[in-house]
Amino acid sequence: IKKSKERMSSSEQLKQIDENAKWIKTMRDESEFSLNYEAYQLRLQENELVASQFDKISDYSTDLTFKSLPYEVALMEKDSVLKEKRDRWHSNLSKDVYMEEAINVLNDLKMTYGIKTKVASVKE
């Protein structure tokens, strides 16, 4: 747990996600808006500028790859919609910082308890 906390506290991605969540809450709690059109437009432009700072969150990617189980691969040969859904899901998982940390925790447990089996594969 200690290693995970250290990794998470030093992760720029998680810091940015936290800042984004706080900004969204501030925006959601805002209840007063200017009736002056120019002032309102200016406020919208400021919000767009701040929001653009968080675009990097969606650009994050890990080195993790995901594969469907053999029985799903057979189903995907017959169902193109299922294949598309799984491909999208796997792509999103490979960009998930929390999934990456979960794999790191499993690797920490493996090293701590001397588990000999493979926890996950990382593409090289």
Coordinates of N, CA and C in Angstrom, one line a residue:
I1 N 0.8 -1.2 0.0 CA 0.0 0.0 0.0 C 0.9 1.2 0.0
K2 N 2.0 1.2 0.7 CA 2.9 2.3 0.8 C 3.4 2.7 -0.6
K3 N 3.9 1.7 -1.3 CA 4.4 2.0 -2.7 C 3.3 2.6 -3.6
S4 N 2.1 2.1 -3.5 CA 1.0 2.6 -4.3 C 0.7 4.0 -4.0
K5 N 0.7 4.3 -2.7 CA 0.5 5.7 -2.3 C 1.5 6.6 -2.8
E6 N 2.8 6.2 -2.7 CA 3.9 7.0 -3.3 C 3.8 7.2 -4.8
R7 N 3.5 6.1 -5.5 CA 3.3 6.3 -6.9 C 2.1 7.2 -7.3
M8 N 1.0 7.0 -6.6 CA -0.1 7.8 -6.9 C 0.1 9.3 -6.5
S9 N 0.8 9.6 -5.4 CA 1.0 11.0 -5.0 C 2.0 11.7 -6.0
S10 N 2.8 10.9 -6.6 CA 3.8 11.5 -7.5 C 3.3 11.5 -9.0
S11 N 2.2 11.0 -9.3 CA 1.7 10.8 -10.6 C 1.1 12.2 -11.1
E12 N 1.7 12.7 -12.2 CA 1.2 14.0 -12.8 C -0.2 13.7 -13.3
Q13 N -0.5 12.6 -13.9 CA -1.8 12.3 -14.5 C -2.8 12.3 -13.4
L14 N -2.6 11.7 -12.3 CA -3.6 11.7 -11.2 C -3.8 13.1 -10.6
K15 N -2.7 13.9 -10.5 CA -2.8 15.3 -10.1 C -3.7 16.1 -11.0
Q16 N -3.5 15.9 -12.3 CA -4.3 16.6 -13.3 C -5.8 16.2 -13.2
I17 N -6.0 14.9 -13.1 CA -7.4 14.4 -12.9 C -8.1 15.0 -11.7
D18 N -7.3 15.1 -10.6 CA -7.9 15.7 -9.4 C -8.2 17.2 -9.6
E19 N -7.3 17.9 -10.2 CA -7.5 19.3 -10.5 C -8.7 19.5 -11.4
N20 N -8.8 18.7 -12.4 CA -10.0 18.7 -13.3 C -11.3 18.5 -12.6
A21 N -11.3 17.5 -11.7 CA -12.5 17.2 -10.9 C -12.9 18.4 -10.0
K22 N -11.9 19.1 -9.4 CA -12.2 20.2 -8.6 C -12.7 21.4 -9.4
W23 N -12.1 21.6 -10.6 CA -12.6 22.7 -11.5 C -14.0 22.4 -11.9
I24 N -14.3 21.2 -12.3 CA -15.7 20.8 -12.7 C -16.7 21.1 -11.6
K25 N -16.3 20.7 -10.3 CA -17.2 20.9 -9.2 C -17.4 22.4 -9.0
T26 N -16.4 23.2 -9.1 CA -16.5 24.7 -9.0 C -17.5 25.2 -10.1
M27 N -17.3 24.7 -11.3 CA -18.2 25.2 -12.4 C -19.6 24.7 -12.2
R28 N -19.8 23.5 -11.6 CA -21.1 23.0 -11.4 C -21.8 23.8 -10.3
D29 N -21.0 24.2 -9.3 CA -21.6 24.9 -8.1 C -21.9 26.4 -8.4
E30 N -21.3 26.9 -9.5 CA -21.5 28.3 -9.9 C -23.0 28.5 -10.3
S31 N -23.6 29.5 -9.7 CA -25.0 29.7 -9.9 C -25.3 31.1 -10.4
E32 N -24.4 32.0 -10.4 CA -24.6 33.3 -10.9 C -23.9 33.6 -12.2
F33 N -24.6 34.1 -13.1 CA -24.1 34.4 -14.5 C -24.4 35.8 -14.9
S34 N -23.5 36.4 -15.6 CA -23.7 37.8 -16.0 C -24.8 37.9 -17.1
L35 N -25.6 38.9 -17.0 CA -26.6 39.1 -18.0 C -26.0 40.0 -19.2
N36 N -24.9 40.5 -18.9 CA -24.2 41.2 -20.0 C -23.6 40.2 -21.0
Y37 N -24.0 40.3 -22.2 CA -23.6 39.3 -23.2 C -22.1 39.2 -23.4
E38 N -21.4 40.4 -23.4 CA -20.0 40.4 -23.6 C -19.2 39.8 -22.4
A39 N -19.7 40.1 -21.2 CA -19.1 39.5 -20.0 C -19.3 38.0 -20.0
Y40 N -20.5 37.6 -20.4 CA -20.8 36.2 -20.4 C -19.9 35.4 -21.5
Q41 N -19.8 36.0 -22.6 CA -18.9 35.5 -23.7 C -17.4 35.4 -23.2
L42 N -17.0 36.4 -22.5 CA -15.6 36.4 -22.0 C -15.5 35.3 -21.0
R43 N -16.5 35.1 -20.1 CA -16.4 34.0 -19.1 C -16.4 32.6 -19.8
L44 N -17.1 32.5 -20.9 CA -17.1 31.2 -21.7 C -15.8 31.0 -22.3
Q45 N -15.1 32.0 -22.8 CA -13.8 31.9 -23.4 C -12.8 31.5 -22.3
E46 N -12.9 32.1 -21.1 CA -12.0 31.7 -20.0 C -12.2 30.3 -19.7
N47 N -13.4 29.8 -19.6 CA -13.7 28.4 -19.3 C -13.1 27.5 -20.3
E48 N -13.2 27.8 -21.6 CA -12.7 27.0 -22.7 C -11.2 26.9 -22.5
L49 N -10.5 28.0 -22.2 CA -9.1 28.0 -22.0 C -8.7 27.1 -20.8
V50 N -9.4 27.2 -19.7 CA -9.1 26.3 -18.6 C -9.3 24.9 -18.9
A51 N -10.4 24.6 -19.6 CA -10.8 23.2 -20.0 C -9.7 22.7 -20.9
S52 N -9.2 23.5 -21.8 CA -8.2 23.0 -22.7 C -6.9 22.5 -22.0
Q53 N -6.7 23.0 -20.8 CA -5.5 22.6 -20.1 C -5.6 21.1 -19.6
F54 N -6.8 20.6 -19.6 CA -7.1 19.3 -19.1 C -7.2 18.3 -20.3
D55 N -6.9 18.7 -21.5 CA -7.0 17.9 -22.7 C -6.0 16.8 -22.6
K56 N -4.9 17.0 -21.9 CA -3.8 16.0 -21.8 C -4.3 14.8 -21.1
I57 N -5.3 14.9 -20.3 CA -5.8 13.7 -19.5 C -6.2 12.6 -20.5
S58 N -6.9 13.0 -21.6 CA -7.3 12.0 -22.5 C -6.2 11.5 -23.4
D59 N -5.1 12.1 -23.4 CA -3.9 11.7 -24.3 C -3.1 10.7 -23.6
Y60 N -3.3 10.4 -22.3 CA -2.5 9.5 -21.5 C -2.6 8.1 -22.0
S61 N -1.5 7.4 -22.0 CA -1.5 6.0 -22.5 C -0.5 5.2 -21.7
T62 N -0.8 3.9 -21.4 CA 0.1 3.0 -20.7 C 0.7 2.1 -21.7
D63 N 1.5 1.2 -21.2 CA 2.1 0.2 -22.1 C 1.3 -1.1 -22.0
L64 N 0.1 -1.1 -21.4 CA -0.7 -2.3 -21.2 C -1.4 -2.6 -22.4
T65 N -1.6 -3.9 -22.7 CA -2.4 -4.3 -23.8 C -3.4 -5.4 -23.2
F66 N -4.5 -5.5 -23.8 CA -5.6 -6.4 -23.3 C -6.1 -7.2 -24.5
K67 N -6.4 -8.5 -24.2 CA -6.9 -9.4 -25.2 C -8.1 -10.1 -24.6
S68 N -9.0 -10.4 -25.5 CA -10.2 -11.1 -25.1 C -9.9 -12.6 -24.9
L69 N -10.8 -13.2 -24.1 CA -10.6 -14.6 -23.8 C -11.0 -15.4 -25.1
P70 N -10.4 -16.6 -25.2 CA -10.6 -17.4 -26.5 C -12.1 -17.5 -26.8
Y71 N -13.0 -17.8 -25.9 CA -14.4 -17.9 -26.2 C -15.0 -16.7 -26.8
E72 N -14.5 -15.5 -26.3 CA -15.0 -14.2 -26.9 C -14.5 -14.0 -28.3
V73 N -13.2 -14.4 -28.5 CA -12.7 -14.2 -29.9 C -13.5 -15.0 -30.9
A74 N -14.0 -16.2 -30.5 CA -14.8 -16.9 -31.4 C -16.2 -16.2 -31.6
L75 N -16.7 -15.6 -30.6 CA -18.0 -14.9 -30.7 C -17.8 -13.6 -31.6
M76 N -16.6 -13.0 -31.4 CA -16.3 -11.8 -32.2 C -16.2 -12.0 -33.7
E77 N -15.8 -13.2 -34.0 CA -15.7 -13.6 -35.5 C -17.1 -13.5 -36.1
K78 N -18.1 -13.8 -35.3 CA -19.5 -13.8 -35.8 C -20.2 -12.5 -35.6
D79 N -19.8 -11.7 -34.6 CA -20.5 -10.5 -34.2 C -19.5 -9.3 -34.3
S80 N -19.7 -8.5 -35.3 CA -18.8 -7.4 -35.5 C -19.0 -6.3 -34.5
V81 N -20.3 -6.2 -34.0 CA -20.6 -5.2 -33.0 C -19.8 -5.5 -31.7
L82 N -19.9 -6.8 -31.3 CA -19.2 -7.2 -30.1 C -17.7 -6.9 -30.3
K83 N -17.1 -7.2 -31.4 CA -15.7 -7.0 -31.7 C -15.4 -5.5 -31.5
E84 N -16.2 -4.7 -32.1 CA -16.0 -3.2 -32.0 C -16.0 -2.7 -30.6
K85 N -17.0 -3.3 -29.8 CA -17.1 -2.9 -28.4 C -15.9 -3.3 -27.6
R86 N -15.5 -4.5 -27.8 CA -14.3 -5.1 -27.1 C -13.0 -4.3 -27.5
D87 N -12.9 -4.0 -28.7 CA -11.7 -3.2 -29.2 C -11.7 -1.8 -28.5
R88 N -12.8 -1.2 -28.5 CA -12.9 0.1 -27.8 C -12.7 0.0 -26.3
W89 N -13.2 -1.1 -25.7 CA -13.0 -1.3 -24.3 C -11.5 -1.5 -24.0
H90 N -10.9 -2.4 -24.8 CA -9.4 -2.6 -24.6 C -8.6 -1.4 -24.8
S91 N -9.0 -0.6 -25.7 CA -8.3 0.7 -26.0 C -8.4 1.6 -24.8
N92 N -9.6 1.7 -24.2 CA -9.8 2.6 -23.1 C -9.1 2.1 -21.8
L93 N -9.1 0.8 -21.7 CA -8.3 0.2 -20.5 C -6.9 0.5 -20.6
S94 N -6.3 0.5 -21.8 CA -4.9 0.8 -22.0 C -4.5 2.2 -21.7
K95 N -5.6 3.1 -21.6 CA -5.3 4.5 -21.3 C -5.7 4.8 -19.8
D96 N -6.1 3.8 -19.1 CA -6.6 4.0 -17.7 C -5.5 4.0 -16.7
V97 N -5.2 5.1 -16.1 CA -4.2 5.2 -15.1 C -4.5 4.4 -13.8
Y98 N -5.7 4.2 -13.5 CA -6.1 3.4 -12.3 C -5.9 1.9 -12.6
M99 N -6.1 1.5 -13.8 CA -5.8 0.1 -14.2 C -4.3 -0.2 -14.1
E100 N -3.6 0.8 -14.6 CA -2.1 0.7 -14.5 C -1.6 0.5 -13.1
E101 N -2.2 1.3 -12.2 CA -1.8 1.2 -10.8 C -2.3 -0.1 -10.2
A102 N -3.4 -0.6 -10.6 CA -3.9 -1.9 -10.1 C -2.9 -3.0 -10.5
I103 N -2.4 -2.9 -11.7 CA -1.4 -3.9 -12.1 C -0.1 -3.8 -11.3
N104 N 0.3 -2.5 -11.0 CA 1.4 -2.3 -10.2 C 1.3 -2.9 -8.8
V105 N 0.1 -2.7 -8.2 CA -0.2 -3.3 -6.9 C -0.1 -4.8 -7.0
L106 N -0.7 -5.4 -8.0 CA -0.5 -6.9 -8.1 C 0.9 -7.3 -8.2
N107 N 1.7 -6.5 -9.0 CA 3.1 -6.9 -9.1 C 3.8 -6.7 -7.8
D108 N 3.5 -5.7 -7.0 CA 4.1 -5.5 -5.7 C 3.7 -6.7 -4.8
L109 N 2.5 -7.1 -4.8 CA 2.1 -8.3 -4.0 C 2.8 -9.5 -4.5
K110 N 3.0 -9.7 -5.8 CA 3.7 -10.8 -6.3 C 5.1 -10.8 -5.8
M111 N 5.8 -9.7 -5.8 CA 7.2 -9.6 -5.3 C 7.2 -9.8 -3.8
T112 N 6.3 -9.3 -3.1 CA 6.3 -9.4 -1.6 C 6.1 -10.8 -1.1
Y113 N 5.2 -11.5 -1.8 CA 4.8 -12.9 -1.4 C 5.5 -13.9 -2.2
G114 N 6.4 -13.6 -3.1 CA 7.1 -14.5 -3.9 C 6.2 -15.4 -4.8
I115 N 5.2 -14.8 -5.4 CA 4.3 -15.6 -6.3 C 5.0 -15.8 -7.6
K116 N 5.0 -17.0 -8.1 CA 5.7 -17.4 -9.3 C 5.0 -17.2 -10.6
T117 N 3.6 -17.1 -10.5 CA 2.9 -17.0 -11.8 C 2.9 -15.5 -12.3
K118 N 2.6 -15.4 -13.6 CA 2.6 -14.1 -14.3 C 1.3 -13.3 -13.9
V119 N 1.5 -12.1 -13.5 CA 0.4 -11.2 -13.1 C -0.2 -10.6 -14.3
A120 N 0.6 -10.0 -15.2 CA 0.1 -9.4 -16.4 C 1.3 -9.3 -17.4
S121 N 0.9 -9.2 -18.6 CA 1.9 -9.0 -19.7 C 2.0 -7.5 -20.1
V122 N 3.2 -7.0 -20.3 CA 3.3 -5.6 -20.8 C 4.0 -5.7 -22.1
K123 N 3.4 -5.0 -23.1 CA 4.0 -5.0 -24.4 C 5.3 -4.3 -24.4
E124 N 6.2 -4.7 -25.2 CA 7.5 -4.1 -25.2 C 7.8 -3.5 -26.6

